[in-house]
Tab-separated table of C-alpha atoms and ligand atoms in Angstrom:
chain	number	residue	atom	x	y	z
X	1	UNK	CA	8.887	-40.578	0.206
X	2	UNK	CA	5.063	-40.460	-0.106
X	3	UNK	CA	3.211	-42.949	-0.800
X	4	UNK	CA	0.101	-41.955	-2.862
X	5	UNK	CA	-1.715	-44.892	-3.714
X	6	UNK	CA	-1.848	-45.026	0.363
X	7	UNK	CA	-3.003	-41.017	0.165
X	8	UNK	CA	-5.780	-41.321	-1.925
X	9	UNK	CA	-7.648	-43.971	0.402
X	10	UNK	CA	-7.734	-40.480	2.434
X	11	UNK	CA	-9.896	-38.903	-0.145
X	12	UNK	CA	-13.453	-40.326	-0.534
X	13	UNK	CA	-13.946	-37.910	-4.078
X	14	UNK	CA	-11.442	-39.452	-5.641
X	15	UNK	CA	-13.116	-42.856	-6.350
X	16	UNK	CA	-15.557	-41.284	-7.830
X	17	UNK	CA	-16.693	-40.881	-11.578
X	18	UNK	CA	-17.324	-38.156	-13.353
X	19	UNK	CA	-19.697	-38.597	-16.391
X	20	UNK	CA	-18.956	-42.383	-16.493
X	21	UNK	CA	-15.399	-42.182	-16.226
X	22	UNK	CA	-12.774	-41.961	-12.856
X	23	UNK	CA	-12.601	-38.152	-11.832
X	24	UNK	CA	-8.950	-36.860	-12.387
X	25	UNK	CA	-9.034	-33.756	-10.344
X	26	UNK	CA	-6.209	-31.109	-11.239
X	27	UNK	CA	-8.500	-28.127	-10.134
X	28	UNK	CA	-6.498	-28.009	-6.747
X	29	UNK	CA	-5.292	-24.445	-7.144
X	30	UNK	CA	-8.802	-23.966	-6.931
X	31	UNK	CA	-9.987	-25.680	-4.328
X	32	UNK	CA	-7.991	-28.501	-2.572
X	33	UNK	CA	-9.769	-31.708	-2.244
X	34	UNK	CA	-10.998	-33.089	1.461
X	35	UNK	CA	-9.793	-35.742	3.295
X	36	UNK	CA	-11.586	-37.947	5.405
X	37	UNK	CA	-9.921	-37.111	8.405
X	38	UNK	CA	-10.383	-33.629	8.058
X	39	UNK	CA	-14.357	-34.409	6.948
X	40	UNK	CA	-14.578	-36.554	10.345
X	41	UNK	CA	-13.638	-33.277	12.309
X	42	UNK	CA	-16.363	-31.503	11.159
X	43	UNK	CA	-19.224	-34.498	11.777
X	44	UNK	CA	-17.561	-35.149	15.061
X	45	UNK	CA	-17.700	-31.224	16.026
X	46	UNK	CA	-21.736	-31.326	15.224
X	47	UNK	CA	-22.381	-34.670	16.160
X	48	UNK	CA	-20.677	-33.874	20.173
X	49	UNK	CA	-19.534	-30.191	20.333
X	50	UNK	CA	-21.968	-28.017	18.706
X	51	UNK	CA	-22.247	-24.928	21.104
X	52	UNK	CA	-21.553	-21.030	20.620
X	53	UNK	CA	-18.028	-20.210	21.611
X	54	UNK	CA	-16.170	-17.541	24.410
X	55	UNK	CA	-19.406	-16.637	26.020
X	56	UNK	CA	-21.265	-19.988	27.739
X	57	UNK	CA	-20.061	-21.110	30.947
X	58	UNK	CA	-21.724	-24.436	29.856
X	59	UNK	CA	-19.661	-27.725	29.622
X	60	UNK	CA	-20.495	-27.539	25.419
X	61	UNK	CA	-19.675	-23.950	24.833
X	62	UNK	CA	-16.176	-24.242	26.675
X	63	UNK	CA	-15.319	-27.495	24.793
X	64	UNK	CA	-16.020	-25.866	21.798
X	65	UNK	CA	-14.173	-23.186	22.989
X	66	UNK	CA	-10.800	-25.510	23.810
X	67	UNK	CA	-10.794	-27.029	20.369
X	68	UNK	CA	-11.352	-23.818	18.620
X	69	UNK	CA	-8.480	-22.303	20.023
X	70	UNK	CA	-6.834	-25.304	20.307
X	71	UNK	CA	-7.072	-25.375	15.949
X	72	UNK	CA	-5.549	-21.538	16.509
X	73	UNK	CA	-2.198	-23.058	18.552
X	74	UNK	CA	-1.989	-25.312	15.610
X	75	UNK	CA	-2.144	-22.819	12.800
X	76	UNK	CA	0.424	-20.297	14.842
X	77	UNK	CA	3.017	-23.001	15.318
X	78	UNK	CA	2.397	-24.064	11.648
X	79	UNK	CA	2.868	-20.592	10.854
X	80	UNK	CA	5.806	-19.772	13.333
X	81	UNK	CA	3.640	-16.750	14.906
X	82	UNK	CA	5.260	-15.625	17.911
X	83	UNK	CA	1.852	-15.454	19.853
X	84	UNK	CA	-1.476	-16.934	19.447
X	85	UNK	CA	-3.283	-13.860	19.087
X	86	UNK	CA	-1.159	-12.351	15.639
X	87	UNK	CA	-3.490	-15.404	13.823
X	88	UNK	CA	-6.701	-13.758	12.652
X	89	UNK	CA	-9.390	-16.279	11.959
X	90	UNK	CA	-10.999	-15.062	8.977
X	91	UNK	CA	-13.225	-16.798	6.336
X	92	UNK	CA	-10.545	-16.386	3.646
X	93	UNK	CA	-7.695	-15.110	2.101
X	94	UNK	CA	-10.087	-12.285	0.515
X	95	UNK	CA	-11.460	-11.427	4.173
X	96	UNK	CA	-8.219	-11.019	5.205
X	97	UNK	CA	-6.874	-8.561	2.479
X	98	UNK	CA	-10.010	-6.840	3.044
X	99	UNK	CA	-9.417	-6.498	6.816
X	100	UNK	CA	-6.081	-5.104	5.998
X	101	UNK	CA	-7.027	-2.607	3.520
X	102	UNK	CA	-9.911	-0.936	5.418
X	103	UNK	CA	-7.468	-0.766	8.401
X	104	UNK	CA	-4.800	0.955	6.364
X	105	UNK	CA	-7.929	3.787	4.988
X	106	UNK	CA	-7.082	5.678	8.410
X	107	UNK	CA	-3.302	5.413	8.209
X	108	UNK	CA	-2.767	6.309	4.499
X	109	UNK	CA	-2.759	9.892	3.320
X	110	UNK	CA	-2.474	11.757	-0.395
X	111	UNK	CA	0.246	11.311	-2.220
X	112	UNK	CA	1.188	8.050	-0.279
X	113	UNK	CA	2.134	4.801	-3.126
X	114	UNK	CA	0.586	1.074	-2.411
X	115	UNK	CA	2.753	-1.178	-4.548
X	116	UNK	CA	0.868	-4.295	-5.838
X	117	UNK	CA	2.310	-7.103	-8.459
X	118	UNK	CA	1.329	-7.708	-11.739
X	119	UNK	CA	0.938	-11.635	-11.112
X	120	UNK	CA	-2.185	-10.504	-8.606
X	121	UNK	CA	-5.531	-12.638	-8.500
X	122	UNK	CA	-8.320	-9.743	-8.539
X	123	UNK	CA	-9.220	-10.653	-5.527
X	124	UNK	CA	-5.367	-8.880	-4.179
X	125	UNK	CA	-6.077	-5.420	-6.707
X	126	UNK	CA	-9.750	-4.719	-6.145
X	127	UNK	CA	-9.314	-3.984	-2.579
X	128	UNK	CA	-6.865	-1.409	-3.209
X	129	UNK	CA	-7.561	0.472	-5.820
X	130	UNK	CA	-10.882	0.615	-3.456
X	131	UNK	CA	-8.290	1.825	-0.659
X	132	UNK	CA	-6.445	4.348	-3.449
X	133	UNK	CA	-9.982	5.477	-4.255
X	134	UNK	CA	-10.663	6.134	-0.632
X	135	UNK	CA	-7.167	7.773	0.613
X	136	UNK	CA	-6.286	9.463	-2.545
X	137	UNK	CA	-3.152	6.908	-2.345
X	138	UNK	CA	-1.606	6.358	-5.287
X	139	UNK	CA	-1.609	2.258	-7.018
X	140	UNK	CA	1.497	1.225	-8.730
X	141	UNK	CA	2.755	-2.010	-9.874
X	142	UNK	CA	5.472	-4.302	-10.326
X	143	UNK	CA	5.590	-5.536	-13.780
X	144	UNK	CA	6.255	-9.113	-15.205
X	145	UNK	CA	8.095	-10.137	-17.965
X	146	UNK	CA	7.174	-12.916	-20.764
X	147	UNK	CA	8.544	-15.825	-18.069
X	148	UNK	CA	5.555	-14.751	-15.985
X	149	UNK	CA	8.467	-13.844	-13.169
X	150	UNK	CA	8.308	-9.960	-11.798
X	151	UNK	CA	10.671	-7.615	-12.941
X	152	UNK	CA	12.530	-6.984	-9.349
X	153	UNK	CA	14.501	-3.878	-11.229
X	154	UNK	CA	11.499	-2.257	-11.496
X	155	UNK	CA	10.508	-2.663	-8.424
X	156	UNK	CA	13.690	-1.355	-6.813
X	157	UNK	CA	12.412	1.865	-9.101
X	158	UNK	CA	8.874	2.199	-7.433
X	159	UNK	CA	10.041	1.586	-3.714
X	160	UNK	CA	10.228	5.241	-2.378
X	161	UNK	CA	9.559	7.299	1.189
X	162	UNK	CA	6.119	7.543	-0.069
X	163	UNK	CA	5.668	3.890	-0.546
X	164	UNK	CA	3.437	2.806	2.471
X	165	UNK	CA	2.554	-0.522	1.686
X	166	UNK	CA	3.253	-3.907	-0.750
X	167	UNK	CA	1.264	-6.762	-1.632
X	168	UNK	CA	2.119	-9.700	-3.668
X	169	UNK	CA	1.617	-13.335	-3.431
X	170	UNK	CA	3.633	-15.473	-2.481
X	171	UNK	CA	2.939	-17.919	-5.453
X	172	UNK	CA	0.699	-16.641	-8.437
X	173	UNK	CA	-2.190	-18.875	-8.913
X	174	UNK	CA	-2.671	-18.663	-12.720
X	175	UNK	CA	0.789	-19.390	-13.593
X	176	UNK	CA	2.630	-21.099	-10.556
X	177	UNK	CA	5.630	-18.956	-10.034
X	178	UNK	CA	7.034	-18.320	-6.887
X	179	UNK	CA	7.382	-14.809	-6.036
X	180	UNK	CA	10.956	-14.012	-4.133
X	181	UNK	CA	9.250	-12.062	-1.128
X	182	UNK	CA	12.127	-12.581	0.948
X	183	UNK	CA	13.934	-10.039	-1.232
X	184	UNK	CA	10.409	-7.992	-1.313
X	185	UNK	CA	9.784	-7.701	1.868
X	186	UNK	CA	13.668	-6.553	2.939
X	187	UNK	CA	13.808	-3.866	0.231
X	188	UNK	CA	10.008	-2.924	0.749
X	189	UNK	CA	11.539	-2.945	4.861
X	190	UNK	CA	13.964	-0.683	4.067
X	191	UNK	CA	12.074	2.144	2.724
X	192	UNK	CA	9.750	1.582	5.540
X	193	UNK	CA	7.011	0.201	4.095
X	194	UNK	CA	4.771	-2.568	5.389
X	195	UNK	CA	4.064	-6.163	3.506
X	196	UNK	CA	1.339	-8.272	3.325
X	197	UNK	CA	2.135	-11.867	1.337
X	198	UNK	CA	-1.266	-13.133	-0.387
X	199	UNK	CA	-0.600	-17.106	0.643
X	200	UNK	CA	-3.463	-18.795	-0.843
X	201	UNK	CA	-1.195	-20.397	-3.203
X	202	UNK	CA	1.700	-20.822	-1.618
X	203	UNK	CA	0.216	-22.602	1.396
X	204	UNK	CA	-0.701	-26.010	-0.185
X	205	UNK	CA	2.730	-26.156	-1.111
X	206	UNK	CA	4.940	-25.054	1.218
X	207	UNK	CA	5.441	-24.374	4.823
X	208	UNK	CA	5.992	-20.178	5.281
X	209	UNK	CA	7.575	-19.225	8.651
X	210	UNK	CA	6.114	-15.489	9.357
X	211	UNK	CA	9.042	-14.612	11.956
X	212	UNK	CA	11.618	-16.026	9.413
X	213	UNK	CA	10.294	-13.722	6.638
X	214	UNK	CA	9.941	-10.789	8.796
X	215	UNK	CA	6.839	-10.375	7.157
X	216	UNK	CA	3.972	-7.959	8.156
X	217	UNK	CA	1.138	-9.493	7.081
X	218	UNK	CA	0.367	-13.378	6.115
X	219	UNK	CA	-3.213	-14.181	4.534
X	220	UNK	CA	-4.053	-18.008	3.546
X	221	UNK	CA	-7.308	-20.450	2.701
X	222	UNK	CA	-8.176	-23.205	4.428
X	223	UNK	CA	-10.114	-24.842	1.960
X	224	UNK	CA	-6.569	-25.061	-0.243
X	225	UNK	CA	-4.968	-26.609	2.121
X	226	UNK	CA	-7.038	-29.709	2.341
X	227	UNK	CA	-9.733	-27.950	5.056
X	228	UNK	CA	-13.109	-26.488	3.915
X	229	UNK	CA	-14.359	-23.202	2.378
X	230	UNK	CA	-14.941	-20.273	4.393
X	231	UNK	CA	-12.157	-20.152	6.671
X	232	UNK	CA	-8.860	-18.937	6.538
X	233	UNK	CA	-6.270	-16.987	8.923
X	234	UNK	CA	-4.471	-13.328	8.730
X	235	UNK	CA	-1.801	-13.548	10.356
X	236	UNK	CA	-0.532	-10.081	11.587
X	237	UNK	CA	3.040	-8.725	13.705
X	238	UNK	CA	1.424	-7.748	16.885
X	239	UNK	CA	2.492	-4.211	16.501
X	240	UNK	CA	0.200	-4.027	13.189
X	241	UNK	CA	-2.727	-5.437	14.411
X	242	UNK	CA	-3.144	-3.109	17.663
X	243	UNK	CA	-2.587	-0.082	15.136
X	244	UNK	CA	-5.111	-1.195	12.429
X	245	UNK	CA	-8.824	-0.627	13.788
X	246	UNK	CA	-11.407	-3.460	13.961
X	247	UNK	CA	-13.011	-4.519	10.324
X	248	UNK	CA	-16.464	-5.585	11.492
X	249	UNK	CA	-18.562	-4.719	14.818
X	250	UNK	CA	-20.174	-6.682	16.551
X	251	UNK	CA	-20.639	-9.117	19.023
X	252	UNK	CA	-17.407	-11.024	19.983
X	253	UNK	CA	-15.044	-7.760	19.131
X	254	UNK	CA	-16.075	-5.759	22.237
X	255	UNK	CA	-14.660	-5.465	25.801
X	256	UNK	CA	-17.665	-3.081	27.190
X	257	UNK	CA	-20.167	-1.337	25.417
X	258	UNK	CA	-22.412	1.355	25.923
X	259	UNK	CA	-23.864	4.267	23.709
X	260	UNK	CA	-21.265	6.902	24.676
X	261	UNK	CA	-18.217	4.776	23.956
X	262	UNK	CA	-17.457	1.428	23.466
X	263	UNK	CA	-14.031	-0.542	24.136
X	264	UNK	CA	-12.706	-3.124	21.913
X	265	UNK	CA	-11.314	-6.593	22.923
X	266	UNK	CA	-7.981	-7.186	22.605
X	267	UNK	CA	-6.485	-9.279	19.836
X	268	UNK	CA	-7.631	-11.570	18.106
X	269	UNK	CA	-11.060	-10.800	19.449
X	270	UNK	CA	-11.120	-7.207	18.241
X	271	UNK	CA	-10.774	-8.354	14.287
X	272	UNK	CA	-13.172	-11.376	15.141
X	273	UNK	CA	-16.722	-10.130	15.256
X	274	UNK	CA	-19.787	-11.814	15.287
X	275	UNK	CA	-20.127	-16.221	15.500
X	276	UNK	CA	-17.511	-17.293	13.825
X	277	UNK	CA	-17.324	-21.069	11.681
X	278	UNK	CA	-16.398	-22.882	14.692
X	279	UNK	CA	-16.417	-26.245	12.600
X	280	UNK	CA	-14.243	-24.852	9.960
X	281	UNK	CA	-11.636	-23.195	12.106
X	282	UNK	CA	-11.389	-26.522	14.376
X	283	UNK	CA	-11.335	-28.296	10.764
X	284	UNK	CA	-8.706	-26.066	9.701
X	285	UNK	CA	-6.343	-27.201	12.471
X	286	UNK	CA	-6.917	-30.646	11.611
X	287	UNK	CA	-6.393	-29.990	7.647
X	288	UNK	CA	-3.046	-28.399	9.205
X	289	UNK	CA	-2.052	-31.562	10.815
X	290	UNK	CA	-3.049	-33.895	7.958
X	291	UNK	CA	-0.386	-32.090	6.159
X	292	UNK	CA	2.120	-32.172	8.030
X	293	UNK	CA	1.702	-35.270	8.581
X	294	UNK	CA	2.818	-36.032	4.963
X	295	UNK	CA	5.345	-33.610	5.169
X	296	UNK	CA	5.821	-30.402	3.481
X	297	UNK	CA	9.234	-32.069	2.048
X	298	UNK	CA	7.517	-34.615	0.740
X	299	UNK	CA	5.150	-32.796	-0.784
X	300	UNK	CA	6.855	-30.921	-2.633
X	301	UNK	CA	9.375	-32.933	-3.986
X	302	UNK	CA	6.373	-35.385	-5.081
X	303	UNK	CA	4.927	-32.264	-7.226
X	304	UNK	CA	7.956	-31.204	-8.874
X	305	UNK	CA	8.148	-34.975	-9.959
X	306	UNK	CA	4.962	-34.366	-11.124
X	307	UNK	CA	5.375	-31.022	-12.525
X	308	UNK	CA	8.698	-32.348	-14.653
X	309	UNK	CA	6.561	-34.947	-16.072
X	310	UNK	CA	3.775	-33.359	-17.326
X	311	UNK	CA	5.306	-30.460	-18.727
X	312	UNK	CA	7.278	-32.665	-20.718
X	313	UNK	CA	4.590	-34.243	-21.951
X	314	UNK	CA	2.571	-31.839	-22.531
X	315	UNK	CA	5.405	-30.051	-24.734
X	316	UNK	CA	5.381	-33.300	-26.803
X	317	UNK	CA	1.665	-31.754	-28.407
X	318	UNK	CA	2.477	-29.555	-30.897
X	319	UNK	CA	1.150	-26.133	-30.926
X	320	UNK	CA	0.099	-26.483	-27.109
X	321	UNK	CA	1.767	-23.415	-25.194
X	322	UNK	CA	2.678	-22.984	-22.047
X	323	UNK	CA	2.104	-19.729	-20.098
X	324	UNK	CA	4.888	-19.592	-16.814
X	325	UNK	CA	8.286	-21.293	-17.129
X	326	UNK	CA	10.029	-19.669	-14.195
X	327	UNK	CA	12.438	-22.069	-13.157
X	328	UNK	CA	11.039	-21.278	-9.629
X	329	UNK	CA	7.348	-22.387	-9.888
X	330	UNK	CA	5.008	-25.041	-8.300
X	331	UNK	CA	2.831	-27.482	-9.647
X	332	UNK	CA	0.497	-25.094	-12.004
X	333	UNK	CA	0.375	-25.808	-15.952
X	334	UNK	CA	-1.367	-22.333	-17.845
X	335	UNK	CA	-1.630	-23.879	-20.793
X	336	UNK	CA	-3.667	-23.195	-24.600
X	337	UNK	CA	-3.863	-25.185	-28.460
X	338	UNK	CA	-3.155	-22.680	-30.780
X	339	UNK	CA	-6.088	-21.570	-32.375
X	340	UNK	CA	-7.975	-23.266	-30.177
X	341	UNK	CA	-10.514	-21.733	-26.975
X	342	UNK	CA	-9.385	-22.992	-24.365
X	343	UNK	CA	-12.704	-22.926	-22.946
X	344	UNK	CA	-13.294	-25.619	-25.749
X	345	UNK	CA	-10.841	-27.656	-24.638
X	346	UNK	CA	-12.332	-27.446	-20.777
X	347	UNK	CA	-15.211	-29.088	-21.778
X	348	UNK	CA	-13.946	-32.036	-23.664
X	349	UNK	CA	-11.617	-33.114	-20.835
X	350	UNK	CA	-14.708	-32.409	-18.522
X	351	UNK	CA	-16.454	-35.102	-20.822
X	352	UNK	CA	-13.593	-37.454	-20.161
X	353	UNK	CA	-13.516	-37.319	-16.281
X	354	UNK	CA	-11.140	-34.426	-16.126
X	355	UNK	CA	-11.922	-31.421	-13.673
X	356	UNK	CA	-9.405	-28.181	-15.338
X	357	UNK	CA	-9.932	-24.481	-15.036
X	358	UNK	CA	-9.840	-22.694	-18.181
X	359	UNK	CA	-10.872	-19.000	-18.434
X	360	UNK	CA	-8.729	-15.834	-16.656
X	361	UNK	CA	-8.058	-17.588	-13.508
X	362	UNK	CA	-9.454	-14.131	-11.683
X	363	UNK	CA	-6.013	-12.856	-13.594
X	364	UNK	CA	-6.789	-10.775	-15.723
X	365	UNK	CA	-3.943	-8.524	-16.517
X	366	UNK	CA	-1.581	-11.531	-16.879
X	367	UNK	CA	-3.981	-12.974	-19.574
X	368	UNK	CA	-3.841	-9.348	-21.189
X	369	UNK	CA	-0.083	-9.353	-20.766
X	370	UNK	CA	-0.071	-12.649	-23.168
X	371	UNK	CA	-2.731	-10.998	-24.972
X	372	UNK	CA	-4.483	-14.197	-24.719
X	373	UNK	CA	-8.875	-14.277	-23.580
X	374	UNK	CA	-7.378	-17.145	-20.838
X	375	UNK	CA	-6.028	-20.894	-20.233
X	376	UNK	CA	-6.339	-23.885	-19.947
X	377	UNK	CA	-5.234	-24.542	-16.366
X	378	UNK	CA	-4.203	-28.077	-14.645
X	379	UNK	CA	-3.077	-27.696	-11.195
X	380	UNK	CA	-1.772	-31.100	-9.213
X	381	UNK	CA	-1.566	-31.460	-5.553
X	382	UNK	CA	0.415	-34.137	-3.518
X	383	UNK	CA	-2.597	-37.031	-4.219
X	384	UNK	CA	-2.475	-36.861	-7.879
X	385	UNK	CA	-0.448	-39.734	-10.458
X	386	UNK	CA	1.261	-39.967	-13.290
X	387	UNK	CA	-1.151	-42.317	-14.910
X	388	UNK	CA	-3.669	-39.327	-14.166
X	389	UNK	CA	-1.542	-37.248	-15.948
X	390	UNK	CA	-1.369	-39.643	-18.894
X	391	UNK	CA	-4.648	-39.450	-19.062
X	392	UNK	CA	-4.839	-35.422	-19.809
X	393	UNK	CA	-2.268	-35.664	-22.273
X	394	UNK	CA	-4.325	-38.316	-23.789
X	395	UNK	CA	-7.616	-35.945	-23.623
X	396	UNK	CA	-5.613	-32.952	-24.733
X	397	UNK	CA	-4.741	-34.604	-28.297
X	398	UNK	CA	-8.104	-35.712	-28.377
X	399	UNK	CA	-9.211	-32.309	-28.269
X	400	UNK	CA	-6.918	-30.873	-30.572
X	401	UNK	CA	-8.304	-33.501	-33.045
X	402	UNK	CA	-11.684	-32.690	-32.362
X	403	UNK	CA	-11.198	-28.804	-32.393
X	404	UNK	CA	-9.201	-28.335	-35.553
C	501	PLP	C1	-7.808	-18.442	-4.218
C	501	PLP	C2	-6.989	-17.226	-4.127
C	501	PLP	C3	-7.446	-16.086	-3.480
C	501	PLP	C4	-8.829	-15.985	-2.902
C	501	PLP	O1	-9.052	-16.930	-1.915
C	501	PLP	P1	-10.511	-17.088	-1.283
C	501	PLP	O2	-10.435	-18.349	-0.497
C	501	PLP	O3	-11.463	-17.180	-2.433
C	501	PLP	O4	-10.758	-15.877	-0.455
C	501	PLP	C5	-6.601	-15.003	-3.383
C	501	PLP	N1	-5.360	-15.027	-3.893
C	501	PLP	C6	-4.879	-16.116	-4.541
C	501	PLP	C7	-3.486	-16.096	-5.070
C	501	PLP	C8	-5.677	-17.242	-4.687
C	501	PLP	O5	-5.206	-18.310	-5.321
């Protein structure tokens, strides 16, 4: 069990208020708030370790060094990587779909299919159509049905020899539901086709084993997960990343270089050009043990509690819709009044304390599935209440009063 009155004490931004009332934060699907022990990391690393990394033989550089790869270690054996160098630092999920899709311009032809999902944040389309537009590949996608769940029969349909690559998240980040990529990846497997699992989502959440899942590509946030923005990790199968050529050049990436030819390092140095964010990657490890310290387990059981109860209330308001109800979904409410903007309703409960996404949640084709302009989104992580919860039910009615 979790105790999150204890939890919270973690989190200096939760005691604070937010135009003169306590900040209820259920923007985590966003951004996942900090805690202090991660936030110490990162004053401790400039305060005593501040130094360039892999290249000075001075006491500073190769401390900095240790606890930078140290933080890598941690985020492979989170990860269940066979080897340290499949984990890519990166500064983001979107870095690392990006790394993957230019690698995959030299090894796509015509007439070759990239499968993508419906439930995609833009930031998991964009890239490949850009690919597509490149290779002369061809984009097609798995649809969804009115649960906001994929419709796996049609995906059976589009798998063919031609199919080359699919991408999907593991956990869609406007509506919650969890994708069933272990069923993906095998049938995507047996037409030969590669598989990279967007896990921005899925990573606050759960605890993805990369060998388990036979999957080919893994790409996460840190800053989801309790660590800060601009870092993340791709993880890769070895075989993958020595195929796929190097994103960026530059400094870090190279084993010898002169103007005829230069060599690239070997992995992960080839895909990691230039100074990296030392801080954030040694952060990252440290968000990764905060964690797991609670406990995956506990985590999640804590959300679904949470999940359970706010749905339920939330149902209570009549004419308040809710946009996801796959039985198999995490702690994400996509929600709208009817008749109502939800952007409206976004700014009342910012009024009262209460920090909500509303618009298309970088979603876009799910909102034009539902025909709707967006939602109202509440997302809860593991340091979140009840009585919180209470209170956006309470500013929900409030603004459907106010709006109607
Ligand atoms: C947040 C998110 C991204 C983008 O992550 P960045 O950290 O902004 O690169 C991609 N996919 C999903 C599902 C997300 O939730």
């Amino acid at each position: 069990m979790l105790n999150v009155d204890e939890i919270r004490k973690d989190f200096p931004i939760l005691s604070r208020e937010v135009n003169g009332k306590p900040l209820v934060y259920f923007d985590n699907a966003a951004t996942a708030q900090t805690p202090k022990q991660v936030i110490d990391t990162i004053v401790d690393y400039y305060s005593n370790y501040n130094a360039n990394i892999h290249r000075g033989v001075h006491t500073l550089s190769q401390e900095a060094t240790d606890l930078y790869e140290q933080a890598r270690y941690k985020i492979q054996a989170h990860f269940n990587a066979k080897f340290s160098h499949e984990i890519i630092y990166t500064s983001g999920t979107t870095h690392g779909i990006n790394l993957v899709a230019n690698g995959f311009s030299s090894l796509l032809k015509k007439g070759d299919d990239i499968i993508v999902s419906a439930l995609e944040h833009h930031s998991n389309i964009v890239p490949w159509q850009m690919l597509c537009e490149r290779t002369g590949a061809n984009l097609k996608v798995i649809p969804m049905n009115a649960e906001g769940e994929l419709v796996m029969a049609e995906y059976s349909n589009l798998l063919s020899k031609n199919t080359k690559l699919v991408f999907v998240n593991h956990i869609s980040n406007a509506l919650g539901t969890i994708n069933p990529i272990e069923d993906i990846i095998a049938q995507a497997h047996n037409v030969g086709a590669a598989v990279l699992i967007d896990g921005a989502q899925s990573t606050p959440h759960v605890k993805p084993d990369v060998q388990k899942l036979d999957v080919d590509f893994y790409v996460a946030s840190a800053h989801k997960m309790c660590g800060p923005t601009g870092v993340g990790m791709l993880y890769g199968k070895e075989e993958w990343l020595k195929k796929l050529p190097p994103y960026q050049g530059g400094g870090e990436m190279i084993a010898e270089v002169t103007f005829e030819k230069t060599t690239y390092a070997d992995l992960p140095h080839k895909f990691e050009a230039g100074t990296p964010n030392i801080a954030g990657g040694i952060a990252f490890g440290a968000a990764i043990d905060y964690m797991n310290g609670i406990g995956f387990n506990n985590i999640a059981d804590f959300e679904n509690e949470l999940l359970e109860y706010a749905t339920n209330k939330l149902l209570d308001i009549e004419g308040l819709k809710i946009y996801g109800t796959s039985k198999h979904k995490t702690a994400v409410i996509s929600f709208n009044l009817e008749g109502i903007h939800p952007y409206d309703v976004g700014t009342i409960l910012d009024k009262l304390g209460i920090a909500v996404r509303t618009g298309h949640h970088c979603a876009q084709p799910i909102m034009d599935y539902y025909k709707i302009p967006g939602t109202v989104r509440a997302s809860f992580a593991f340091y979140n209440t009840k009585a919180e919860i209470d209170t956006l039910v309470a500013g929900v009615k409030k603004a459907k009063i106010m709006l109607s």
